[in-house]
Short mmCIF file of C-alpha atoms in Angstrom, two decimals:
data_model
loop_
_atom_site.label_atom_id
_atom_site.label_comp_id
_atom_site.label_asym_id
_atom_site.label_seq_id
_atom_site.Cartn_x
_atom_site.Cartn_y
_atom_site.Cartn_z
CA UNK A 484 0.07 -0.06 -0.07
CA UNK A 485 1.24 3.47 -0.86
CA UNK A 486 1.31 5.88 1.99
CA UNK A 487 1.76 9.62 2.08
CA UNK A 488 4.68 10.78 4.37
CA UNK A 489 2.36 11.95 6.87
CA UNK A 490 0.68 8.64 7.25
CA UNK A 491 4.10 7.03 7.25
CA UNK A 492 5.25 8.96 10.02
CA UNK A 493 1.87 8.21 12.18
CA UNK A 494 2.89 4.57 11.47
CA UNK A 495 6.50 4.92 12.60
CA UNK A 496 5.63 6.42 15.58
CA UNK A 497 6.05 10.36 14.72
CA UNK A 498 2.73 11.00 16.41
CA UNK A 499 3.05 9.21 19.47
CA UNK A 500 2.22 5.36 20.35
CA UNK A 501 -1.36 5.78 20.14
CA UNK A 502 -1.55 7.22 16.55
CA UNK A 503 0.88 4.46 15.63
CA UNK A 504 -1.29 1.59 16.72
CA UNK A 505 -4.46 2.98 15.15
CA UNK A 506 -2.49 3.31 11.88
CA UNK A 507 -1.15 -0.29 12.19
CA UNK A 508 -4.79 -1.41 12.55
CA UNK A 509 -5.66 0.49 9.15
CA UNK A 510 -2.59 -0.82 7.21
CA UNK A 511 -3.23 -4.15 8.25
CA UNK A 512 -7.12 -3.87 7.03
CA UNK A 513 -5.74 -2.42 4.18
CA UNK A 514 -3.50 -5.38 3.27
CA UNK A 515 -6.46 -7.83 3.75
CA UNK A 516 -8.61 -6.00 1.87
CA UNK A 517 -6.31 -4.85 -1.10
CA UNK A 518 -6.42 -1.32 -0.67
CA UNK A 519 -3.89 0.56 -2.59
CA UNK A 520 -3.75 3.84 -0.33
CA UNK A 521 -5.80 5.40 2.20
CA UNK A 522 -8.26 7.86 1.91
CA UNK A 523 -8.95 11.12 4.12
CA UNK A 524 -12.66 10.83 6.02
CA UNK A 525 -14.34 14.05 7.46
CA UNK A 526 -16.10 12.25 10.13
CA UNK A 527 -16.29 9.02 12.30
CA UNK A 528 -19.06 7.14 14.34
CA UNK A 529 -17.27 5.11 16.81
CA UNK A 530 -19.03 1.74 18.09
CA UNK A 531 -17.69 -0.33 21.35
CA UNK A 532 -19.05 2.19 24.02
CA UNK A 533 -21.41 0.07 26.13
CA UNK A 534 -19.19 -1.89 28.95
CA UNK A 535 -21.69 -4.80 28.60
CA UNK A 536 -20.24 -5.06 25.07
CA UNK A 537 -16.69 -4.02 25.63
CA UNK A 538 -15.70 -5.53 28.88
CA UNK A 539 -12.54 -4.95 31.05
CA UNK A 540 -10.20 -5.65 28.10
CA UNK A 541 -12.25 -3.13 25.57
CA UNK A 542 -11.96 -0.76 28.42
CA UNK A 543 -8.46 -1.30 29.07
CA UNK A 544 -7.32 -1.37 25.25
CA UNK A 545 -8.93 2.16 25.06
CA UNK A 546 -7.19 3.55 28.06
CA UNK A 547 -3.67 2.30 26.53
CA UNK A 548 -4.48 4.78 23.66
CA UNK A 549 -5.62 7.43 25.59
CA UNK A 550 -2.34 7.53 27.70
CA UNK A 551 -0.45 6.87 24.44
CA UNK A 552 -1.63 10.34 23.36
CA UNK A 553 -4.11 9.70 20.77
CA UNK A 554 -6.50 12.23 19.73
CA UNK A 555 -9.28 12.03 17.43
CA UNK A 556 -8.35 14.55 14.41
CA UNK A 557 -11.86 14.45 12.83
CA UNK A 558 -15.28 15.00 14.01
CA UNK A 559 -15.83 11.79 15.61
CA UNK A 560 -19.47 10.94 17.68
CA UNK A 561 -20.16 7.77 19.81
CA UNK A 562 -22.73 4.89 19.46
CA UNK A 563 -24.88 4.30 22.56
CA UNK A 564 -23.37 3.64 26.00
CA UNK A 565 -24.76 0.44 28.22
CA UNK A 566 -26.67 3.53 30.26
CA UNK A 567 -28.12 6.67 30.84
CA UNK A 568 -25.49 9.06 32.16
CA UNK A 569 -27.53 11.03 34.15
CA UNK A 570 -30.63 8.84 34.84
CA UNK A 571 -28.92 5.60 35.33
CA UNK A 572 -30.62 4.73 38.75
CA UNK A 573 -34.24 4.90 37.80
CA UNK A 574 -33.45 2.60 34.94
CA UNK A 575 -32.16 -0.03 37.57
CA UNK A 576 -28.44 0.19 36.37
CA UNK A 577 -25.76 -0.66 39.15
CA UNK A 578 -23.33 1.41 40.96
CA UNK A 579 -20.58 -0.69 39.70
CA UNK A 580 -21.77 -0.97 35.83
CA UNK A 581 -22.08 2.94 35.81
CA UNK A 582 -18.43 3.23 37.06
CA UNK A 583 -17.32 1.29 34.19
CA UNK A 584 -19.20 2.82 31.81
CA UNK A 585 -17.76 6.46 33.30
CA UNK A 586 -14.56 5.18 32.53
CA UNK A 587 -15.06 4.06 29.12
CA UNK A 588 -16.53 7.56 27.95
CA UNK A 589 -13.40 9.35 30.28
CA UNK A 590 -11.12 7.46 27.89
CA UNK A 591 -13.12 8.65 24.54
CA UNK A 592 -13.28 12.00 26.03
CA UNK A 593 -9.41 12.24 26.83
CA UNK A 594 -9.10 11.34 22.67
CA UNK A 595 -11.43 14.15 22.02
CA UNK A 596 -14.24 12.07 20.68
CA UNK A 597 -17.46 13.59 21.22
CA UNK A 598 -19.53 12.10 23.93
CA UNK A 599 -23.16 11.93 22.23
CA UNK A 600 -23.79 8.75 22.78
CA UNK A 601 -26.05 7.69 20.09
CA UNK A 602 -26.73 5.82 16.88
CA UNK A 603 -28.31 8.59 15.10
CA UNK A 604 -25.34 10.86 14.73
CA UNK A 605 -26.87 12.40 11.28
CA UNK A 606 -29.50 13.92 13.59
CA UNK A 607 -27.26 16.56 15.34
CA UNK A 608 -24.57 17.51 13.63
CA UNK A 609 -22.49 14.34 12.21
CA UNK A 610 -24.24 14.54 8.76
CA UNK A 611 -21.68 13.96 5.80
CA UNK A 612 -22.77 15.18 2.33
CA UNK A 613 -22.91 13.25 -0.97
CA UNK A 614 -19.99 11.54 -2.09
CA UNK A 615 -18.20 12.36 1.38
CA UNK A 616 -15.84 9.80 2.55
CA UNK A 617 -16.48 8.94 6.00
CA UNK A 618 -15.49 5.90 8.50
CA UNK A 619 -18.72 5.11 10.32
CA UNK A 620 -19.62 1.79 12.43
CA UNK A 621 -22.91 1.17 14.01
CA UNK A 622 -24.59 -1.04 11.03
CA UNK A 623 -27.89 1.11 10.81
CA UNK A 624 -25.70 4.48 10.57
CA UNK A 625 -23.50 3.27 8.14
CA UNK A 626 -26.27 2.30 5.62
CA UNK A 627 -28.29 5.27 6.35
CA UNK A 628 -25.05 7.43 5.50
CA UNK A 629 -24.36 5.01 2.49
CA UNK A 630 -28.04 5.08 0.88
CA UNK A 631 -29.60 7.87 2.39
CA UNK A 632 -26.82 10.29 2.39
CA UNK A 633 -24.95 9.31 -0.43
CA UNK A 634 -21.76 9.53 1.43
CA UNK A 635 -19.07 6.81 1.32
CA UNK A 636 -18.22 4.55 4.15
CA UNK A 637 -17.09 0.62 4.95
CA UNK A 638 -19.12 -1.08 7.68
CA UNK A 639 -16.38 -0.46 10.37
CA UNK A 640 -16.02 -2.59 13.64
CA UNK A 641 -15.16 -0.38 16.76
CA UNK A 642 -11.19 -0.65 16.49
CA UNK A 643 -11.06 0.39 13.06
CA UNK A 644 -13.58 3.20 13.22
CA UNK A 645 -11.87 4.54 16.38
CA UNK A 646 -8.52 4.08 14.65
CA UNK A 647 -9.67 6.25 11.41
CA UNK A 648 -10.94 8.83 14.00
CA UNK A 649 -7.17 9.00 15.43
CA UNK A 650 -5.42 9.13 12.11
CA UNK A 651 -8.28 10.93 9.95
CA UNK A 652 -7.90 8.09 7.28
CA UNK A 653 -9.50 4.74 6.38
CA UNK A 654 -7.92 2.23 3.74
CA UNK A 655 -9.44 2.94 0.14
CA UNK A 656 -11.52 -0.24 -0.71
CA UNK A 657 -15.07 -1.42 -0.58
CA UNK A 658 -17.70 1.30 -0.22
CA UNK A 659 -15.31 4.30 -0.93
CA UNK A 660 -14.97 2.93 -4.82
CA UNK A 661 -17.66 4.07 -7.06
CA UNK A 662 -17.11 0.29 -8.76
CA UNK A 663 -18.61 -1.55 -5.50
CA UNK A 664 -21.48 0.95 -5.06
CA UNK A 665 -23.81 -0.31 -8.05
CA UNK A 666 -26.97 -2.44 -7.19
CA UNK A 667 -26.50 -6.43 -7.52
CA UNK A 668 -29.88 -7.17 -7.50
CA UNK A 669 -33.42 -5.43 -8.05
CA UNK A 670 -36.16 -6.14 -5.46
CA UNK A 671 -39.70 -5.72 -6.48
CA UNK A 672 -42.00 -4.47 -3.69
CA UNK A 673 -45.44 -5.24 -4.17
CA UNK A 674 -47.05 -3.78 -1.23
CA UNK A 675 -48.79 -0.69 0.19
CA UNK A 676 -47.95 0.63 3.20
CA UNK A 677 -50.87 2.27 5.55
CA UNK A 678 -49.93 5.86 6.56
CA UNK A 679 -49.70 5.64 10.48
CA UNK A 680 -50.61 8.83 12.23
CA UNK A 681 -47.50 10.68 13.39
CA UNK A 682 -46.50 9.83 9.58
CA UNK A 683 -44.02 7.02 10.49
CA UNK A 684 -44.92 3.55 9.76
CA UNK A 685 -41.62 2.35 11.54
CA UNK A 686 -42.73 -1.33 12.58
CA UNK A 687 -43.80 -1.90 8.53
CA UNK A 688 -40.67 -0.15 7.29
CA UNK A 689 -38.80 -2.55 9.89
CA UNK A 690 -40.66 -5.72 8.85
CA UNK A 691 -39.76 -4.74 5.19
CA UNK A 692 -36.21 -4.42 5.84
CA UNK A 693 -36.23 -7.93 7.93
CA UNK A 694 -38.12 -9.54 4.73
CA UNK A 695 -35.55 -8.03 2.19
CA UNK A 696 -32.52 -8.65 4.73
CA UNK A 697 -33.64 -12.25 4.82
CA UNK A 698 -33.93 -12.91 0.98
CA UNK A 699 -30.79 -11.50 0.30
CA UNK A 700 -28.86 -13.25 2.85
CA UNK A 701 -30.07 -16.55 1.15
CA UNK A 702 -29.58 -15.27 -2.31
CA UNK A 703 -25.89 -14.02 -1.38
CA UNK A 704 -26.68 -10.35 -2.48
CA UNK A 705 -25.56 -7.23 -1.03
CA UNK A 706 -26.45 -4.18 -2.68
CA UNK A 707 -30.27 -4.09 -3.20
CA UNK A 708 -32.15 -1.52 -5.59
CA UNK A 709 -35.62 -1.66 -4.17
CA UNK A 710 -38.42 -0.60 -6.39
CA UNK A 711 -42.14 0.25 -5.21
CA UNK A 712 -41.63 2.05 -2.56
CA UNK A 713 -43.37 5.66 -3.07
CA UNK A 714 -42.27 7.74 -0.54
CA UNK A 715 -40.23 7.32 3.06
CA UNK A 716 -39.99 9.39 5.96
CA UNK A 717 -36.77 9.96 7.65
CA UNK A 718 -37.86 7.86 10.85
CA UNK A 719 -39.08 4.95 8.42
CA UNK A 720 -35.75 4.93 6.33
CA UNK A 721 -33.72 4.89 9.59
CA UNK A 722 -36.08 1.88 10.69
CA UNK A 723 -35.30 0.44 7.31
CA UNK A 724 -31.53 1.17 7.48
CA UNK A 725 -31.37 -0.80 10.72
CA UNK A 726 -33.26 -3.57 9.71
CA UNK A 727 -31.51 -4.17 6.69
CA UNK A 728 -28.41 -4.14 8.25
CA UNK A 729 -29.33 -6.61 11.06
CA UNK A 730 -31.19 -9.42 8.95
CA UNK A 731 -28.89 -8.84 5.32
CA UNK A 732 -25.39 -7.46 6.57
CA UNK A 733 -26.83 -4.41 3.99
CA UNK A 734 -24.59 -1.38 4.08
CA UNK A 735 -25.72 0.30 1.05
CA UNK A 736 -29.14 0.34 -0.85
CA UNK A 737 -30.68 2.38 -3.75
CA UNK A 738 -34.28 3.42 -3.54
CA UNK A 739 -35.47 5.20 -6.74
CA UNK A 740 -37.07 8.41 -6.26
CA UNK A 741 -35.62 8.71 -2.69
CA UNK A 742 -31.96 8.00 -2.50
CA UNK A 743 -29.36 10.34 -4.47
CA UNK A 744 -27.58 7.63 -6.02
CA UNK A 745 -30.25 5.19 -7.50
CA UNK A 746 -30.48 6.61 -10.93
CA UNK A 747 -26.32 6.25 -11.10
CA UNK A 748 -25.64 2.84 -12.18
CA UNK A 749 -26.96 -0.08 -14.58
CA UNK A 750 -29.69 -2.17 -12.93
CA UNK A 751 -28.62 -5.88 -12.63
CA UNK A 752 -30.17 -8.95 -14.01
CA UNK A 753 -31.10 -10.61 -10.91
CA UNK A 754 -34.49 -9.91 -9.47
CA UNK A 755 -36.72 -10.89 -6.74
CA UNK A 756 -40.36 -9.99 -6.04
CA UNK A 757 -41.62 -9.41 -2.36
CA UNK A 758 -45.32 -9.42 -1.52
CA UNK A 759 -47.57 -8.09 1.11
CA UNK A 760 -47.59 -11.34 2.42
CA UNK A 761 -44.37 -11.84 3.15
CA UNK A 762 -44.34 -8.66 5.13
CA UNK A 763 -47.27 -10.01 6.91
CA UNK A 764 -45.80 -13.37 7.74
CA UNK A 765 -42.92 -11.34 9.37
CA UNK A 766 -45.47 -9.13 11.38
CA UNK A 767 -47.13 -12.07 12.42
CA UNK A 768 -44.21 -13.95 13.39
CA UNK A 769 -42.94 -11.03 15.60
CA UNK A 770 -46.07 -10.92 17.58
CA UNK A 771 -46.88 -14.35 18.59
CA UNK A 772 -45.92 -13.35 22.36
CA UNK A 773 -49.06 -12.72 24.64
CA UNK A 774 -49.93 -9.02 25.06
CA UNK A 775 -50.80 -9.52 28.67
CA UNK A 776 -47.08 -10.76 29.73
CA UNK A 777 -45.52 -7.66 28.27
CA UNK A 778 -43.35 -6.22 31.06
CA UNK A 779 -40.90 -4.40 28.90
CA UNK A 780 -41.75 -1.81 26.30
CA UNK A 781 -38.83 -0.05 24.57
CA UNK A 782 -39.19 2.87 21.70
CA UNK A 783 -35.95 4.27 19.92
CA UNK A 784 -34.08 1.80 18.10
CA UNK A 785 -32.62 3.34 16.43
CA UNK A 786 -32.66 6.62 18.50
CA UNK A 787 -35.76 8.38 18.20
CA UNK A 788 -35.98 11.78 16.40
CA UNK A 789 -37.82 14.84 17.58
CA UNK A 790 -40.97 14.25 15.88
CA UNK A 791 -41.64 10.80 17.02
CA UNK A 792 -40.99 11.91 20.60
CA UNK A 793 -43.91 14.83 19.83
CA UNK A 794 -46.20 12.06 18.65
CA UNK A 795 -45.52 9.90 21.70
CA UNK A 796 -46.25 13.08 23.73
CA UNK A 797 -49.52 13.43 22.10
CA UNK A 798 -50.45 9.76 22.65
CA UNK A 799 -49.24 9.65 26.37
CA UNK A 800 -50.73 13.19 27.59
CA UNK A 801 -52.84 12.24 30.59
CA UNK A 802 -52.32 8.78 30.38
CA UNK A 803 -50.70 6.64 32.99
CA UNK A 804 -48.23 4.07 32.05
CA UNK A 805 -48.30 0.55 33.92
CA UNK A 806 -45.41 -1.29 32.75
CA UNK A 807 -41.69 -0.61 32.64
CA UNK A 808 -41.56 1.60 29.31
CA UNK A 809 -37.98 3.15 27.84
CA UNK A 810 -37.92 5.95 25.65
CA UNK A 811 -34.42 5.98 24.07
CA UNK A 812 -33.00 9.13 21.99
CA UNK A 813 -29.91 11.03 21.94
CA UNK A 814 -28.91 13.81 24.42
CA UNK A 815 -29.31 16.68 22.01
CA UNK A 816 -32.82 15.51 20.73
CA UNK A 817 -33.88 15.02 24.71
CA UNK A 818 -32.69 18.62 25.30
CA UNK A 819 -34.93 19.90 22.39
CA UNK A 820 -37.74 17.77 23.97
CA UNK A 821 -37.25 19.30 27.21
CA UNK A 822 -37.55 22.91 25.50
CA UNK A 823 -40.75 21.94 23.73
CA UNK A 824 -42.45 20.56 26.85
CA UNK A 825 -42.30 16.99 25.44
CA UNK A 826 -40.17 15.76 28.44
CA UNK A 827 -42.78 16.87 31.06
CA UNK A 828 -45.84 15.09 29.36
CA UNK A 829 -43.93 11.85 28.81
CA UNK A 830 -42.39 11.87 32.19
CA UNK A 831 -45.76 12.55 34.01
CA UNK A 832 -47.03 9.45 32.53
CA UNK A 833 -44.59 7.49 34.09
CA UNK A 834 -42.53 6.46 30.94
CA UNK A 835 -38.91 6.93 31.39
CA UNK A 836 -36.46 8.52 29.13
CA UNK A 837 -33.03 6.39 28.55
CA UNK A 838 -30.86 8.78 27.23
CA UNK A 839 -27.60 7.96 25.48
CA UNK A 840 -28.26 3.99 25.64
CA UNK A 841 -31.06 1.96 24.18
CA UNK A 842 -32.47 -1.77 24.98
CA UNK A 843 -29.77 -3.62 22.77
CA UNK A 844 -26.84 -2.25 24.53
CA UNK A 845 -27.78 -1.93 28.39
CA UNK A 846 -27.07 -4.65 30.60
CA UNK A 847 -30.54 -5.98 30.79
CA UNK A 848 -30.50 -9.64 30.55
CA UNK A 849 -32.80 -11.48 32.53
CA UNK A 850 -34.61 -8.78 33.75
CA UNK A 851 -37.61 -8.94 31.51
CA UNK A 852 -39.55 -11.49 29.99
CA UNK A 853 -41.39 -10.24 26.85
CA UNK A 854 -40.41 -6.81 25.36
CA UNK A 855 -43.05 -5.04 22.78
CA UNK A 856 -40.99 -2.62 20.50
CA UNK A 857 -41.73 -0.82 16.95
CA UNK A 858 -38.24 -1.89 15.75
CA UNK A 859 -37.28 -5.08 13.87
CA UNK A 860 -33.90 -4.49 14.91
CA UNK A 861 -34.62 -4.39 18.70
CA UNK A 862 -36.60 -7.70 18.28
CA UNK A 863 -33.47 -9.38 16.89
CA UNK A 864 -30.99 -8.20 19.56
CA UNK A 865 -34.09 -8.79 22.17
CA UNK A 866 -34.01 -12.24 21.44
CA UNK A 867 -30.51 -13.07 20.35
CA UNK A 868 -28.56 -11.08 23.34
CA UNK A 869 -31.32 -10.39 25.91
CA UNK A 870 -33.02 -13.67 26.02
CA UNK A 871 -36.43 -11.97 25.65
CA UNK A 872 -39.78 -12.69 23.73
CA UNK A 873 -40.29 -9.64 21.39
CA UNK A 874 -43.55 -8.01 20.13
CA UNK A 875 -43.32 -5.81 16.81
CA UNK A 876 -46.17 -3.58 16.76
CA UNK A 877 -46.95 0.19 15.52
CA UNK A 878 -46.33 2.90 18.40
CA UNK A 879 -49.93 3.63 19.00
CA UNK A 880 -50.60 -0.12 19.99
CA UNK A 881 -47.53 -0.13 21.95
CA UNK A 882 -48.65 2.97 24.18
CA UNK A 883 -52.32 1.25 24.25
CA UNK A 884 -50.33 -1.73 25.85
CA UNK A 885 -48.06 0.03 28.46
CA UNK A 886 -51.18 1.99 29.88
CA UNK A 887 -53.29 -1.13 30.06
CA UNK A 888 -53.37 -2.73 33.41
CA UNK A 889 -51.38 -5.90 34.12
CA UNK A 890 -53.58 -8.20 35.97
CA UNK B 752 9.81 -27.18 5.34
CA UNK B 753 9.65 -23.19 4.58
CA UNK B 754 6.19 -21.70 3.77
CA UNK B 755 5.73 -18.31 2.40
CA UNK B 756 2.55 -16.34 2.68
CA UNK B 757 1.13 -12.60 3.61
CA UNK B 758 2.25 -10.58 6.77
CA UNK B 759 -0.47 -9.60 8.73
CA UNK B 760 1.31 -8.41 11.89
CA UNK B 761 5.07 -8.53 12.59
CA UNK B 762 7.46 -10.13 15.47
CA UNK B 763 8.90 -13.71 15.86
CA UNK B 764 7.65 -16.66 17.59
CA UNK B 765 8.56 -20.50 17.67
CA UNK B 766 6.41 -23.01 19.27
CA UNK B 767 4.37 -26.22 19.04
CA UNK B 768 1.47 -25.75 16.41
CA UNK B 769 -2.02 -26.35 17.78
CA UNK B 770 -4.29 -26.90 14.30
CA UNK B 771 -7.94 -26.81 13.61
CA UNK B 772 -9.77 -27.29 10.41
CA UNK B 773 -12.35 -25.23 12.12
CA UNK B 774 -13.14 -21.49 12.33
CA UNK B 775 -11.98 -19.72 15.59
CA UNK B 776 -14.59 -17.36 17.21
CA UNK B 777 -12.55 -15.71 19.81
CA UNK B 778 -15.75 -13.84 21.74
CA UNK B 779 -17.76 -16.57 23.52
CA UNK B 780 -15.60 -19.39 21.94
CA UNK B 781 -12.14 -18.76 23.96
CA UNK B 782 -12.27 -18.11 27.89
CA UNK B 783 -10.25 -14.99 28.44
CA UNK B 784 -9.34 -16.18 32.07
CA UNK B 785 -8.21 -19.87 31.10
CA UNK B 786 -7.20 -19.51 27.12
CA UNK B 787 -9.25 -22.77 26.71
CA UNK B 788 -11.64 -23.25 23.88
CA UNK B 789 -15.13 -23.41 24.95
CA UNK B 790 -17.30 -23.48 21.92
CA UNK B 791 -19.45 -26.19 21.98
CA UNK B 792 -18.52 -29.13 19.47
CA UNK B 793 -15.62 -27.47 18.31
CA UNK B 794 -12.50 -29.28 17.48
CA UNK B 795 -10.15 -27.56 20.09
CA UNK B 796 -13.33 -27.66 22.91
CA UNK B 797 -11.11 -28.25 26.25
CA UNK B 798 -7.76 -27.47 24.38
CA UNK B 799 -5.66 -24.27 25.91
CA UNK B 800 -4.59 -21.82 22.77
CA UNK B 801 -2.10 -20.27 25.34
CA UNK B 802 1.55 -20.63 24.55
CA UNK B 803 0.80 -22.28 20.97
CA UNK B 804 1.18 -21.38 17.25
CA UNK B 805 -2.67 -21.36 16.65
CA UNK B 806 -3.53 -22.62 13.10
CA UNK B 807 -7.11 -22.54 11.84
CA UNK B 808 -8.52 -21.57 8.54
CA UNK B 809 -10.25 -18.17 9.33
CA UNK B 810 -11.55 -16.20 12.03
CA UNK B 811 -15.65 -15.79 12.76
CA UNK B 812 -18.26 -14.38 15.01
CA UNK B 813 -18.70 -11.04 17.04
CA UNK B 814 -16.30 -8.04 16.14
CA UNK B 815 -15.71 -7.82 19.68
CA UNK B 816 -13.13 -11.21 19.45
CA UNK B 817 -10.56 -8.69 18.84
CA UNK B 818 -10.77 -7.56 22.34
CA UNK B 819 -10.69 -11.03 23.51
CA UNK B 820 -7.20 -11.71 22.31
CA UNK B 821 -6.09 -8.24 23.61
CA UNK B 822 -7.55 -9.51 26.98
CA UNK B 823 -5.87 -13.15 26.45
CA UNK B 824 -2.67 -10.97 25.90
CA UNK B 825 -2.87 -8.93 28.99
CA UNK B 826 -3.46 -12.29 30.99
CA UNK B 827 -0.58 -13.58 29.91
CA UNK B 828 -2.72 -16.31 27.84
CA UNK B 829 -2.37 -15.49 24.38
CA UNK B 830 -1.19 -17.74 21.40
CA UNK B 831 2.54 -17.16 20.60
CA UNK B 832 1.50 -16.50 16.91
CA UNK B 833 -1.39 -16.91 14.60
CA UNK B 834 -1.56 -18.74 11.17
CA UNK B 835 -4.37 -18.67 8.98
CA UNK B 836 -5.35 -19.62 5.76
CA UNK B 837 -7.08 -16.30 5.32
CA UNK B 838 -7.39 -13.91 7.93
CA UNK B 839 -10.18 -11.63 8.51
CA UNK B 840 -10.55 -8.27 10.11
CA UNK B 841 -11.72 -9.46 13.79
CA UNK B 842 -8.10 -11.60 14.04
CA UNK B 843 -6.29 -9.09 12.11
CA UNK B 844 -7.17 -6.49 14.69
CA UNK B 845 -6.76 -8.43 17.57
CA UNK B 846 -3.35 -9.36 16.82
CA UNK B 847 -2.10 -6.02 15.80
CA UNK B 848 -3.65 -4.34 18.82
CA UNK B 849 -2.21 -7.27 21.03
CA UNK B 850 1.37 -7.53 19.31
CA UNK B 851 0.70 -11.13 18.37
CA UNK B 852 2.49 -12.02 15.27
CA UNK B 853 0.26 -13.19 12.39
CA UNK B 854 0.58 -14.68 8.78
CA UNK B 855 -1.78 -15.54 6.61
CA UNK B 856 -2.19 -17.38 3.06
CA UNK B 857 -0.52 -20.50 4.07
CA UNK B 858 -1.41 -23.79 3.10
CA UNK B 859 -2.48 -24.81 6.73
CA UNK B 860 -2.90 -28.45 5.70
CA UNK B 861 0.62 -28.71 5.61
CA UNK B 862 0.73 -28.41 9.52
CA UNK B 863 -0.33 -30.70 11.86
CA UNK B 864 -0.92 -30.20 15.77
CA UNK B 865 2.47 -30.97 17.51
CA UNK B 866 4.72 -29.45 14.63
CA UNK B 867 7.65 -27.31 15.70
CA UNK B 868 7.43 -23.87 13.97
CA UNK B 869 8.77 -20.64 13.41
CA UNK B 870 6.96 -17.97 12.38
CA UNK B 871 8.40 -14.49 11.23
CA UNK B 872 5.51 -12.03 10.99
CA UNK B 873 6.96 -9.48 9.33
CA UNK B 874 8.29 -11.63 6.28
CA UNK B 875 5.09 -13.67 6.37
CA UNK B 876 7.00 -16.91 6.74
CA UNK B 877 6.41 -19.96 8.25
CA UNK B 878 9.10 -22.70 9.12
CA UNK B 879 8.33 -26.05 10.04
CA UNK B 880 11.29 -26.89 12.16
CA UNK B 881 10.31 -30.67 13.11
#
């Protein structure tokens, strides 16, 4: 791989041991993927934040980099942490876990990484433009950056994204190269999506992403060109991205009329058709648990937008929540909700804000039996990682369950 | 016998090979407190990878596995070196951050458990001594 003088200096330790280690990671990755050079990135989304996922080893590694003098050279934001930094006690998080989580954030902070713990950095200032090279981890945000924004990123892991932040570089391969961004399968969606109140059929778009993702896995395809979706809101797109990434490992897709690169490439021969029946089958399959047994509800996978919180405030106004109900979002969006008075209405109902975190990365294994959510991605991890039965439902129905009596 | 592959991470090591034809998942598959393979049904289940030249086709599983290698190294339980048929990012990054010599594109079917091997990570060379 060809390196510039500056990149070589990083590799040889001229910028200190932390930066050297970061460049070693990138050179190693570049070698594996046959990259010929590095590309400068303008922003990074770093994963590997929850202590529940990192463990002691991950924490030690982060601290060693921070002590080694490594500092982010570009805008870098963080994925959700394992707990709400301000309100962890109300969510049943132990002091011990909070202390460890704080050490993780302190290490990132020392490295000049912005401590906004969220999977939706594009909602508050980390918003790359079309064609911009970035290095993002967090699979739902990767798909959003590549497909919806038209920025260019591979699907980074925790250490490789951090290495990109600390050097401002990533090896140039994969989705950084135009030749790898063309669709490899056409997907005809033969289904209508009923308009939901609040404008967001997030559970439907999650089920659609799941249906497409599972088909792509079977067919060995990676970049779908999805026809038949007339319009989609930001919230629906973020649900779709999360689901396609979770169930199909998809990092890039094209929606004609919606995403910016859809018309840029020749269409592939391979095609498959998806019917309303297949989406309904997923919705049915994800709603077999008993509504009476729901002991946990979680919204905000990916983190809720201000519009979703406004809608939720409408639904919860004057109601009483009778089950553990988490509203997960980023701190900047929560602050706007505070300003707008939404927080007060929601908190008065008994629902709990779980800021900086989410039901996927919080240490909740063993605490709940049945989780209800509008997110197909949350259903996957709720079952696989946290051992819960799951229900996938529209937000309005979730509020009905949350406020119904538990007896 | 001298086998030429590709350098993933530098450093030299000499030790006994521990060979498996199965992929290795470090996260969940190897106990970071003992160095033992704990994946159910794995060829190496119950064997310790500590102090061995670990030979396997390719890594698998969660990306958190890179940190498991780091933890093994901190606990002085890491393998001496890793030899892969085709290295993937989890193992590669794990070796780089833990400073474990690593070489890939080696025809690993030519190696068997117990062989005394010498690994030169920077040159991407594996020599079977006996």
